CSV table of C-alpha atoms in Angstrom, one decimal:
chain,number,residue,atom,x,y,z
F,1,UNK,CA,23.6,-5.5,4.6
F,2,UNK,CA,23.1,-1.9,5.9
F,3,UNK,CA,25.5,-0.2,8.4
F,4,UNK,CA,23.2,-0.5,11.2
F,5,UNK,CA,22.9,-4.2,10.7
F,6,UNK,CA,26.6,-4.7,10.5
F,7,UNK,CA,27.3,-2.5,13.5
F,8,UNK,CA,24.7,-4.5,15.6
F,9,UNK,CA,26.3,-7.9,14.5
F,10,UNK,CA,29.7,-6.7,15.5
F,11,UNK,CA,28.6,-5.4,18.9
F,12,UNK,CA,26.7,-8.7,19.7
F,13,UNK,CA,29.6,-10.9,18.5
F,14,UNK,CA,31.8,-8.8,21.0
F,15,UNK,CA,29.3,-9.4,23.8
F,16,UNK,CA,28.9,-13.1,23.1
F,17,UNK,CA,32.7,-13.4,23.2
F,18,UNK,CA,33.1,-11.8,26.5
F,19,UNK,CA,30.2,-13.9,27.8
F,20,UNK,CA,31.9,-17.2,26.9
F,21,UNK,CA,34.3,-16.7,29.7
F,22,UNK,CA,31.7,-15.3,32.0
F,23,UNK,CA,29.1,-17.9,31.6
F,24,UNK,CA,29.8,-19.8,34.8
F,25,UNK,CA,26.5,-19.6,36.6
F,26,UNK,CA,25.1,-22.8,38.1
F,27,UNK,CA,21.6,-22.3,37.0
F,28,UNK,CA,18.9,-24.4,38.8
F,29,UNK,CA,15.4,-24.6,37.2
F,30,UNK,CA,12.0,-25.2,38.7
F,31,UNK,CA,8.5,-25.6,37.1
F,32,UNK,CA,5.6,-23.9,38.8
F,33,UNK,CA,2.8,-26.0,37.3
F,34,UNK,CA,1.0,-22.8,36.1
F,35,UNK,CA,1.0,-21.0,32.8
F,36,UNK,CA,0.7,-17.7,31.1
F,37,UNK,CA,-1.5,-18.5,28.1
F,38,UNK,CA,-1.4,-15.3,26.0
F,39,UNK,CA,-1.3,-16.2,22.3
F,40,UNK,CA,1.0,-13.5,21.3
F,41,UNK,CA,4.3,-12.7,23.1
F,42,UNK,CA,3.1,-14.1,26.5
F,43,UNK,CA,4.2,-12.1,29.6
F,44,UNK,CA,5.5,-13.2,33.1
F,45,UNK,CA,7.2,-11.3,35.8
F,46,UNK,CA,8.7,-12.2,39.3
F,47,UNK,CA,9.1,-10.4,42.6
F,48,UNK,CA,10.3,-11.7,45.9
F,49,UNK,CA,8.3,-12.0,49.2
F,50,UNK,CA,9.0,-12.8,52.9
F,51,UNK,CA,12.1,-10.8,53.4
F,52,UNK,CA,13.1,-11.3,49.7
F,53,UNK,CA,13.5,-15.0,50.2
F,54,UNK,CA,10.5,-16.5,48.3
F,55,UNK,CA,9.7,-15.9,44.7
F,56,UNK,CA,6.2,-14.8,43.4
F,57,UNK,CA,5.5,-15.1,39.7
F,58,UNK,CA,2.8,-13.6,37.7
F,59,UNK,CA,1.2,-14.8,34.5
F,60,UNK,CA,-2.0,-13.9,32.4
F,61,UNK,CA,-4.1,-17.0,31.9
F,62,UNK,CA,-7.5,-17.1,30.1
F,63,UNK,CA,-7.5,-13.2,30.1
F,64,UNK,CA,-6.9,-12.9,33.9
F,65,UNK,CA,-3.7,-11.9,35.7
F,66,UNK,CA,-2.9,-14.4,38.4
F,67,UNK,CA,-0.1,-14.7,41.0
F,68,UNK,CA,1.7,-17.8,42.3
F,69,UNK,CA,4.2,-18.4,45.1
F,70,UNK,CA,6.4,-21.1,46.5
F,71,UNK,CA,5.7,-22.7,50.0
F,72,UNK,CA,7.3,-25.3,52.1
F,73,UNK,CA,4.2,-27.5,51.7
F,74,UNK,CA,3.2,-29.4,48.7
F,75,UNK,CA,0.2,-28.3,46.6
F,76,UNK,CA,-2.5,-30.9,47.3
F,77,UNK,CA,-5.0,-29.2,45.0
F,78,UNK,CA,-5.3,-29.1,41.2
F,79,UNK,CA,-2.1,-28.1,39.5
F,80,UNK,CA,-3.0,-27.2,35.9
F,81,UNK,CA,0.2,-28.8,34.3
F,82,UNK,CA,2.0,-31.9,35.3
F,83,UNK,CA,2.5,-33.4,38.7
F,84,UNK,CA,2.0,-31.5,41.9
F,85,UNK,CA,4.6,-28.9,43.0
F,86,UNK,CA,5.2,-26.7,46.0
F,87,UNK,CA,3.8,-23.7,44.1
F,88,UNK,CA,0.4,-22.4,45.0
F,89,UNK,CA,-1.9,-19.7,43.4
F,90,UNK,CA,-2.1,-16.9,45.8
F,91,UNK,CA,-4.0,-14.4,43.7
F,92,UNK,CA,-6.6,-14.6,41.0
F,93,UNK,CA,-7.9,-11.9,38.7
F,94,UNK,CA,-5.6,-9.3,40.3
F,95,UNK,CA,-6.8,-6.4,38.1
F,96,UNK,CA,-10.4,-7.4,38.2
F,97,UNK,CA,-10.5,-6.7,34.4
F,98,UNK,CA,-10.3,-8.9,31.4
F,99,UNK,CA,-6.7,-8.7,30.0
F,100,UNK,CA,-6.4,-8.4,26.1
F,101,UNK,CA,-4.3,-11.1,24.3
F,102,UNK,CA,-1.6,-8.7,23.2
F,103,UNK,CA,0.1,-5.3,23.7
F,104,UNK,CA,0.3,-5.7,27.5
F,105,UNK,CA,3.4,-5.7,29.7
F,106,UNK,CA,4.0,-7.0,33.2
F,107,UNK,CA,6.5,-5.5,35.7
F,108,UNK,CA,7.1,-6.6,39.1
F,109,UNK,CA,8.6,-5.0,42.3
F,110,UNK,CA,9.8,-6.3,45.7
F,111,UNK,CA,10.3,-4.7,49.1
F,112,UNK,CA,11.6,-5.9,52.3
F,113,UNK,CA,10.3,-7.1,54.8
F,114,UNK,CA,7.4,-8.5,52.9
F,115,UNK,CA,6.0,-6.2,50.1
F,116,UNK,CA,5.6,-7.5,46.5
F,117,UNK,CA,3.5,-6.3,43.6
F,118,UNK,CA,3.0,-6.2,39.9
F,119,UNK,CA,2.1,-3.6,37.3
F,120,UNK,CA,0.0,-4.2,34.2
F,121,UNK,CA,0.6,-1.6,31.5
F,122,UNK,CA,0.0,-1.2,27.8
F,123,UNK,CA,2.1,0.9,25.3
F,124,UNK,CA,-0.9,3.0,24.5
F,125,UNK,CA,-1.7,6.2,26.3
F,126,UNK,CA,-5.1,5.2,26.9
F,127,UNK,CA,-6.2,1.6,27.4
F,128,UNK,CA,-8.9,-0.8,28.2
F,129,UNK,CA,-8.5,-2.3,30.7
F,130,UNK,CA,-6.7,0.6,32.3
F,131,UNK,CA,-3.2,0.4,33.5
F,132,UNK,CA,-3.0,-1.0,37.0
F,133,UNK,CA,-0.8,-1.6,40.0
F,134,UNK,CA,-1.5,-4.4,42.5
F,135,UNK,CA,0.2,-4.5,45.8
F,136,UNK,CA,0.4,-7.5,48.2
F,137,UNK,CA,2.1,-9.1,51.3
F,138,UNK,CA,2.0,-12.4,53.0
F,139,UNK,CA,-0.2,-11.5,55.8
F,140,UNK,CA,-3.1,-10.0,54.0
F,141,UNK,CA,-2.6,-11.0,50.4
F,142,UNK,CA,-3.2,-8.8,47.5
F,143,UNK,CA,-5.1,-5.4,47.8
F,144,UNK,CA,-7.6,-4.2,45.3
F,145,UNK,CA,-6.2,-2.9,42.0
F,146,UNK,CA,-5.1,0.8,41.8
F,147,UNK,CA,-6.3,1.5,38.3
F,148,UNK,CA,-4.8,4.3,36.2
F,149,UNK,CA,-1.5,3.8,38.0
F,150,UNK,CA,1.5,3.0,35.9
F,151,UNK,CA,4.5,2.1,38.1
F,152,UNK,CA,5.4,0.6,41.5
F,153,UNK,CA,8.5,0.4,43.6
F,154,UNK,CA,9.1,0.0,47.3
F,155,UNK,CA,11.0,2.5,49.5
F,156,UNK,CA,13.7,1.7,52.0
F,157,UNK,CA,11.0,1.0,54.8
F,158,UNK,CA,9.2,-1.5,52.4
F,159,UNK,CA,6.2,0.6,51.7
F,160,UNK,CA,4.8,0.7,48.3
F,161,UNK,CA,5.4,3.7,45.9
F,162,UNK,CA,3.0,4.0,43.2
F,163,UNK,CA,2.9,6.7,40.5
F,164,UNK,CA,1.5,7.9,37.1
F,165,UNK,CA,2.3,10.8,34.9
F,166,UNK,CA,0.5,13.2,37.1
F,167,UNK,CA,3.4,12.9,39.7
F,168,UNK,CA,5.5,15.2,37.6
F,169,UNK,CA,4.1,18.7,37.8
F,170,UNK,CA,3.5,21.0,34.7
F,171,UNK,CA,3.4,18.2,32.2
F,172,UNK,CA,1.3,18.1,29.1
F,173,UNK,CA,-2.0,16.4,29.1
F,174,UNK,CA,-2.1,12.7,29.7
F,175,UNK,CA,-2.7,11.9,26.1
F,176,UNK,CA,0.6,13.5,25.1
F,177,UNK,CA,3.0,12.0,27.8
F,178,UNK,CA,2.8,8.8,29.7
F,179,UNK,CA,4.9,7.5,32.7
F,180,UNK,CA,6.4,4.1,32.1
F,181,UNK,CA,8.5,3.4,35.1
F,182,UNK,CA,9.6,4.8,38.3
F,183,UNK,CA,12.6,4.4,40.6
F,184,UNK,CA,13.8,5.4,44.1
F,185,UNK,CA,17.6,5.9,44.7
F,186,UNK,CA,19.4,4.9,48.1
F,187,UNK,CA,20.2,8.7,48.4
F,188,UNK,CA,16.6,9.9,48.2
F,189,UNK,CA,16.1,10.8,44.6
F,190,UNK,CA,13.0,9.9,42.8
F,191,UNK,CA,13.4,9.0,39.0
F,192,UNK,CA,10.8,8.4,36.3
F,193,UNK,CA,10.7,7.6,32.6
F,194,UNK,CA,8.1,9.1,30.2
F,195,UNK,CA,7.5,9.1,26.5
F,196,UNK,CA,5.5,11.6,24.4
F,197,UNK,CA,4.2,12.1,20.8
F,198,UNK,CA,2.1,9.0,20.7
F,199,UNK,CA,4.8,6.7,21.9
F,200,UNK,CA,7.0,7.6,18.9
F,201,UNK,CA,9.2,10.1,20.5
F,202,UNK,CA,12.3,9.8,22.6
F,203,UNK,CA,12.3,8.7,26.3
F,204,UNK,CA,12.6,11.5,28.9
F,205,UNK,CA,14.3,10.8,32.2
F,206,UNK,CA,13.1,12.8,35.2
F,207,UNK,CA,14.6,13.1,38.6
F,208,UNK,CA,13.6,14.9,41.7
F,209,UNK,CA,16.3,15.5,44.4
F,210,UNK,CA,16.1,16.6,48.0
F,211,UNK,CA,19.3,18.6,47.1
F,212,UNK,CA,17.3,20.6,44.7
F,213,UNK,CA,14.4,21.3,47.0
F,214,UNK,CA,12.1,18.9,45.3
F,215,UNK,CA,12.5,20.4,41.9
F,216,UNK,CA,12.2,18.0,38.8
F,217,UNK,CA,14.8,18.0,36.2
F,218,UNK,CA,14.6,16.2,32.8
F,219,UNK,CA,17.0,14.8,30.3
F,220,UNK,CA,16.0,13.5,26.8
F,221,UNK,CA,17.6,10.0,26.2
F,222,UNK,CA,18.6,10.2,22.6
F,223,UNK,CA,19.4,7.4,20.2
F,224,UNK,CA,23.1,6.5,20.6
F,225,UNK,CA,25.9,6.8,18.2
F,226,UNK,CA,24.7,3.7,16.3
F,227,UNK,CA,21.4,5.3,15.6
F,228,UNK,CA,19.2,2.5,16.8
F,229,UNK,CA,15.5,3.3,16.9
F,230,UNK,CA,13.9,4.7,20.1
F,231,UNK,CA,12.8,2.3,22.8
F,232,UNK,CA,9.3,1.2,23.4
F,233,UNK,CA,8.3,2.9,26.7
F,234,UNK,CA,6.3,-0.1,28.0
F,235,UNK,CA,9.4,-2.4,27.8
F,236,UNK,CA,11.6,0.0,29.7
F,237,UNK,CA,12.8,-0.6,33.4
F,238,UNK,CA,14.4,2.2,35.3
F,239,UNK,CA,16.7,1.3,38.3
F,240,UNK,CA,19.3,2.9,40.6
F,241,UNK,CA,22.5,1.2,41.5
F,242,UNK,CA,23.9,1.2,45.0
F,243,UNK,CA,25.7,4.5,44.2
F,244,UNK,CA,22.5,6.2,43.1
F,245,UNK,CA,23.2,6.1,39.4
F,246,UNK,CA,20.3,5.6,37.2
F,247,UNK,CA,20.0,2.8,34.5
F,248,UNK,CA,17.4,2.3,31.8
F,249,UNK,CA,17.0,-0.9,29.9
F,250,UNK,CA,14.5,-1.6,27.2
F,251,UNK,CA,13.6,-2.9,23.7
F,252,UNK,CA,13.5,-0.7,20.5
F,253,UNK,CA,10.4,-0.7,18.4
F,254,UNK,CA,11.4,-2.4,15.1
F,255,UNK,CA,9.3,-5.5,14.5
F,256,UNK,CA,12.4,-7.3,13.1
F,257,UNK,CA,16.0,-6.7,13.7
F,258,UNK,CA,15.2,-5.1,17.1
F,259,UNK,CA,17.6,-5.0,20.1
F,260,UNK,CA,18.0,-4.8,23.8
F,261,UNK,CA,19.6,-1.4,24.8
F,262,UNK,CA,20.9,-0.2,28.1
F,263,UNK,CA,21.6,3.3,29.1
F,264,UNK,CA,23.5,4.5,32.3
F,265,UNK,CA,24.4,7.9,33.6
F,266,UNK,CA,28.1,8.4,33.7
F,267,UNK,CA,28.8,10.7,36.7
F,268,UNK,CA,32.4,11.4,35.3
F,269,UNK,CA,31.2,12.7,32.0
F,270,UNK,CA,27.8,13.9,33.0
F,271,UNK,CA,26.2,12.1,30.0
F,272,UNK,CA,24.2,9.0,29.2
F,273,UNK,CA,26.2,6.2,27.6
F,274,UNK,CA,24.6,3.3,25.9
F,275,UNK,CA,25.2,-0.4,25.1
F,276,UNK,CA,23.4,-2.9,22.8
F,277,UNK,CA,23.1,-6.1,24.7
F,278,UNK,CA,21.6,-8.3,22.0
F,279,UNK,CA,19.8,-8.1,18.6
F,280,UNK,CA,17.1,-10.1,16.9
F,281,UNK,CA,18.0,-10.0,13.1
F,282,UNK,CA,15.0,-12.1,12.1
F,283,UNK,CA,11.4,-12.6,13.2
F,284,UNK,CA,10.2,-13.1,15.9
F,285,UNK,CA,11.3,-10.0,17.5
F,286,UNK,CA,12.5,-9.6,21.2
F,287,UNK,CA,9.2,-8.9,23.1
F,288,UNK,CA,10.4,-7.5,26.4
F,289,UNK,CA,13.2,-7.1,28.9
F,290,UNK,CA,13.2,-7.3,32.5
F,291,UNK,CA,15.8,-5.3,34.5
F,292,UNK,CA,16.6,-4.9,38.2
F,293,UNK,CA,19.6,-3.9,40.6
F,294,UNK,CA,20.6,-5.5,43.8
F,295,UNK,CA,22.2,-3.8,47.0
F,296,UNK,CA,25.8,-4.9,46.0
F,297,UNK,CA,26.0,-2.7,42.9
F,298,UNK,CA,25.0,-5.3,40.2
F,299,UNK,CA,22.5,-4.1,37.6
F,300,UNK,CA,21.0,-7.1,35.7
F,301,UNK,CA,18.7,-7.8,32.7
F,302,UNK,CA,16.9,-10.9,31.3
F,303,UNK,CA,15.2,-11.5,27.9
F,304,UNK,CA,14.4,-14.2,25.4
F,305,UNK,CA,15.8,-13.9,21.7
F,306,UNK,CA,14.5,-16.4,19.5
F,307,UNK,CA,13.9,-19.0,22.1
F,308,UNK,CA,17.1,-18.4,24.0
F,309,UNK,CA,16.9,-17.0,27.5
F,310,UNK,CA,19.7,-14.7,28.4
F,311,UNK,CA,21.0,-12.9,31.5
F,312,UNK,CA,23.3,-9.9,31.5
F,313,UNK,CA,24.9,-8.1,34.4
F,314,UNK,CA,27.1,-5.1,34.9
F,315,UNK,CA,29.2,-4.6,38.2
F,316,UNK,CA,28.9,-0.9,38.8
F,317,UNK,CA,31.7,-1.1,41.5
F,318,UNK,CA,34.2,-1.5,38.6
F,319,UNK,CA,36.1,1.6,37.5
F,320,UNK,CA,34.9,1.1,34.0
F,321,UNK,CA,31.7,-1.0,34.2
F,322,UNK,CA,30.6,-3.0,31.3
F,323,UNK,CA,27.7,-5.4,30.5
F,324,UNK,CA,28.5,-9.2,30.3
F,325,UNK,CA,25.9,-11.2,28.4
F,326,UNK,CA,25.4,-14.9,29.4
F,327,UNK,CA,23.2,-17.6,28.1
F,328,UNK,CA,20.8,-19.4,30.5
F,329,UNK,CA,18.8,-21.9,28.6
F,330,UNK,CA,17.1,-22.6,25.3
F,331,UNK,CA,15.1,-25.6,26.7
F,332,UNK,CA,13.6,-26.7,30.1
F,333,UNK,CA,15.2,-29.7,32.0
F,334,UNK,CA,12.4,-31.7,30.5
F,335,UNK,CA,13.7,-30.9,27.0
F,336,UNK,CA,11.0,-28.6,26.0
F,337,UNK,CA,12.1,-25.6,24.0
F,338,UNK,CA,11.3,-22.1,25.3
F,339,UNK,CA,8.7,-19.8,23.8
F,340,UNK,CA,10.2,-18.0,20.8
F,341,UNK,CA,9.3,-14.3,21.9
F,342,UNK,CA,8.1,-13.6,25.4
F,343,UNK,CA,8.4,-11.3,28.4
F,344,UNK,CA,10.5,-12.5,31.2
F,345,UNK,CA,10.7,-11.6,34.9
F,346,UNK,CA,14.0,-10.7,37.0
F,347,UNK,CA,14.4,-10.0,40.6
F,348,UNK,CA,17.2,-10.5,43.2
F,349,UNK,CA,16.8,-12.5,46.3
F,350,UNK,CA,18.1,-11.6,49.8
F,351,UNK,CA,21.7,-12.8,49.0
F,352,UNK,CA,21.7,-10.5,45.9
F,353,UNK,CA,21.5,-13.4,43.4
F,354,UNK,CA,19.2,-13.4,40.3
F,355,UNK,CA,15.9,-15.2,39.9
F,356,UNK,CA,14.3,-15.2,36.3
F,357,UNK,CA,10.7,-16.3,35.3
F,358,UNK,CA,10.1,-17.5,31.8
F,359,UNK,CA,7.9,-19.7,29.7
F,360,UNK,CA,8.2,-22.9,27.8
F,361,UNK,CA,6.8,-23.2,24.3
F,362,UNK,CA,4.5,-26.1,24.4
F,363,UNK,CA,2.0,-25.1,27.0
F,364,UNK,CA,3.3,-21.7,28.1
F,365,UNK,CA,4.1,-23.0,31.5
F,366,UNK,CA,6.0,-20.7,33.9
F,367,UNK,CA,9.3,-21.7,35.0
F,368,UNK,CA,12.0,-20.0,37.2
F,369,UNK,CA,15.8,-20.1,37.0
F,370,UNK,CA,18.0,-19.2,39.9
F,371,UNK,CA,21.8,-19.2,40.9
F,372,UNK,CA,22.8,-20.5,43.2
F,373,UNK,CA,19.7,-22.7,44.3
F,374,UNK,CA,17.3,-20.8,46.6
F,375,UNK,CA,16.4,-22.3,50.0
F,376,UNK,CA,13.3,-23.7,48.6
F,377,UNK,CA,12.1,-26.7,50.2
F,378,UNK,CA,13.6,-27.0,53.8
F,379,UNK,CA,11.5,-25.9,56.7
F,380,UNK,CA,13.9,-24.5,59.4
F,381,UNK,CA,11.7,-25.6,62.3
F,382,UNK,CA,8.9,-24.7,64.6
F,383,UNK,CA,10.1,-21.2,65.4
F,384,UNK,CA,9.4,-20.1,61.8
F,385,UNK,CA,6.3,-18.4,63.0
F,386,UNK,CA,5.4,-16.7,59.7
F,387,UNK,CA,6.0,-19.8,57.5
F,388,UNK,CA,8.5,-17.9,55.1
F,389,UNK,CA,11.2,-20.7,55.3
F,390,UNK,CA,13.6,-18.6,57.7
F,391,UNK,CA,13.9,-17.9,61.4
F,392,UNK,CA,14.5,-14.4,61.5
F,393,UNK,CA,13.3,-10.9,62.7
F,394,UNK,CA,9.9,-11.5,61.0
F,395,UNK,CA,9.1,-14.3,63.3
F,396,UNK,CA,10.1,-12.3,66.3
F,397,UNK,CA,7.4,-9.7,65.2
F,398,UNK,CA,4.8,-12.6,65.1
F,399,UNK,CA,5.9,-13.6,68.6
F,400,UNK,CA,5.6,-10.2,69.8
F,401,UNK,CA,2.0,-9.7,68.4
F,402,UNK,CA,1.0,-13.2,69.7
F,403,UNK,CA,2.4,-12.8,73.3
F,404,UNK,CA,-0.5,-13.0,75.7
F,405,UNK,CA,-3.9,-13.0,74.1
F,406,UNK,CA,-2.8,-12.7,70.4
F,407,UNK,CA,-2.8,-15.6,67.8
F,408,UNK,CA,-0.2,-18.0,69.0
F,409,UNK,CA,3.4,-18.1,67.7
F,410,UNK,CA,3.8,-21.4,69.3
F,411,UNK,CA,7.0,-23.3,69.0
F,412,UNK,CA,6.6,-25.9,71.7
F,413,UNK,CA,3.0,-26.9,71.0
F,414,UNK,CA,1.4,-25.7,74.4
F,415,UNK,CA,-1.1,-23.4,72.7
F,416,UNK,CA,0.4,-20.0,73.6
F,417,UNK,CA,3.2,-17.6,73.0
F,418,UNK,CA,5.5,-17.3,75.9
F,419,UNK,CA,9.2,-17.1,77.0
F,420,UNK,CA,9.7,-20.8,75.9
F,421,UNK,CA,8.7,-20.0,72.3
F,422,UNK,CA,11.0,-17.0,72.4
F,423,UNK,CA,13.8,-19.2,73.5
F,424,UNK,CA,13.1,-21.6,70.6
F,425,UNK,CA,13.2,-18.6,68.1
F,426,UNK,CA,16.5,-17.5,69.7
F,427,UNK,CA,18.1,-20.9,69.3
F,428,UNK,CA,16.9,-21.5,65.6
F,429,UNK,CA,17.7,-18.2,64.1
F,430,UNK,CA,18.7,-19.0,60.4
F,431,UNK,CA,22.3,-18.2,60.0
F,432,UNK,CA,23.3,-15.4,57.5
F,433,UNK,CA,24.1,-16.6,53.9
F,434,UNK,CA,27.5,-18.1,53.2
F,435,UNK,CA,29.8,-15.1,52.1
F,436,UNK,CA,31.0,-17.1,49.3
F,437,UNK,CA,27.5,-18.0,48.2
F,438,UNK,CA,26.3,-14.6,48.8
F,439,UNK,CA,28.9,-13.1,46.4
F,440,UNK,CA,27.1,-10.7,44.0
F,441,UNK,CA,28.1,-12.2,40.7
F,442,UNK,CA,31.1,-14.3,39.5
F,443,UNK,CA,33.9,-12.1,37.9
F,444,UNK,CA,34.7,-12.9,34.2
F,445,UNK,CA,37.7,-15.2,33.8
F,446,UNK,CA,40.8,-13.7,32.6
């Protein structure tokens, strides 16, 4: 046993010991009835739509990237797997290109009030089909793919922000440096992660700040003190926490004994610190990791290691924040084991709570896990004019558009949008989440 192997085992044992006391999530699972059928390391991702209340999952089936979402009405058409569900296909062949069976990665993004989208990317610097970003919303569906784009996030107004390596000026030619993710901080910074030298070199973190008159500064993310191999750029997720501190989570590039590594910028020391969240000591390797942050200061990550779905979180509000790793599941509620090595998706709902998409092994069916249960099935009443399951500001906007000659936002069934429909909306506004249920993440037990 080499020194690196022993160090990783020690670190993982410590993480598992801390997770034993913290694994008090009440995970709920739901099948979608759709699949991601890639033969090698299949991928899925998840974003949230309709004011961050309803999940959208993505999967690659028969070489095409598709999207599925949950609605308050049952799917009366054909569901490929099992009995009907409330999941519907909302987008087919999103990239308009055949997707190869391996070496592709999915990364999803969400934006309030109703933006969502997905990025398809390869680890290579040139690829066929090309890297692509697809953006959508509940009113107009998915837009045509933006080929050659490599990253997607949404700004504070809910507008999509797409990027590729040309965003950063004075860069080497595209073949020498590729952008793998981008993020926008609450205080106005733009961050990006690139990798050079054929994908074998270290990551570079870039940041553009209004305080520096738009200048870009870069920092090399070196291997940490345990000397784990460098991360695969295509697995990397970049996010900012609520205090505008950047976080990078990814998977290293060993085919066996690889690990999930997390880096965060420590404002007190002015340096990047790193943590090993999990390690795979035998084949199959960890395929991918999904990472995201919510507005409450929680940074999270999800991945599958040898058929076990794991979720980790770090509360950045703590004086000395540390990652806590928990186990979500090794089988679906039907008893079917999970796919050994796969990509997963992670997003946070409007209450700041995690939603994870993952695959079962037998037929690559996509499932989601969430805590606590989302408001999935109930329909709040006739004043839900946009059908997102909530009566809120989005419905008022529909009523405003429909007032007079526009399409009816009709709560009383009289065929128009008038004052009585506004009154119905006012009386049925969905109450805010229970403060206890909306707590960001349970604290570890003493």
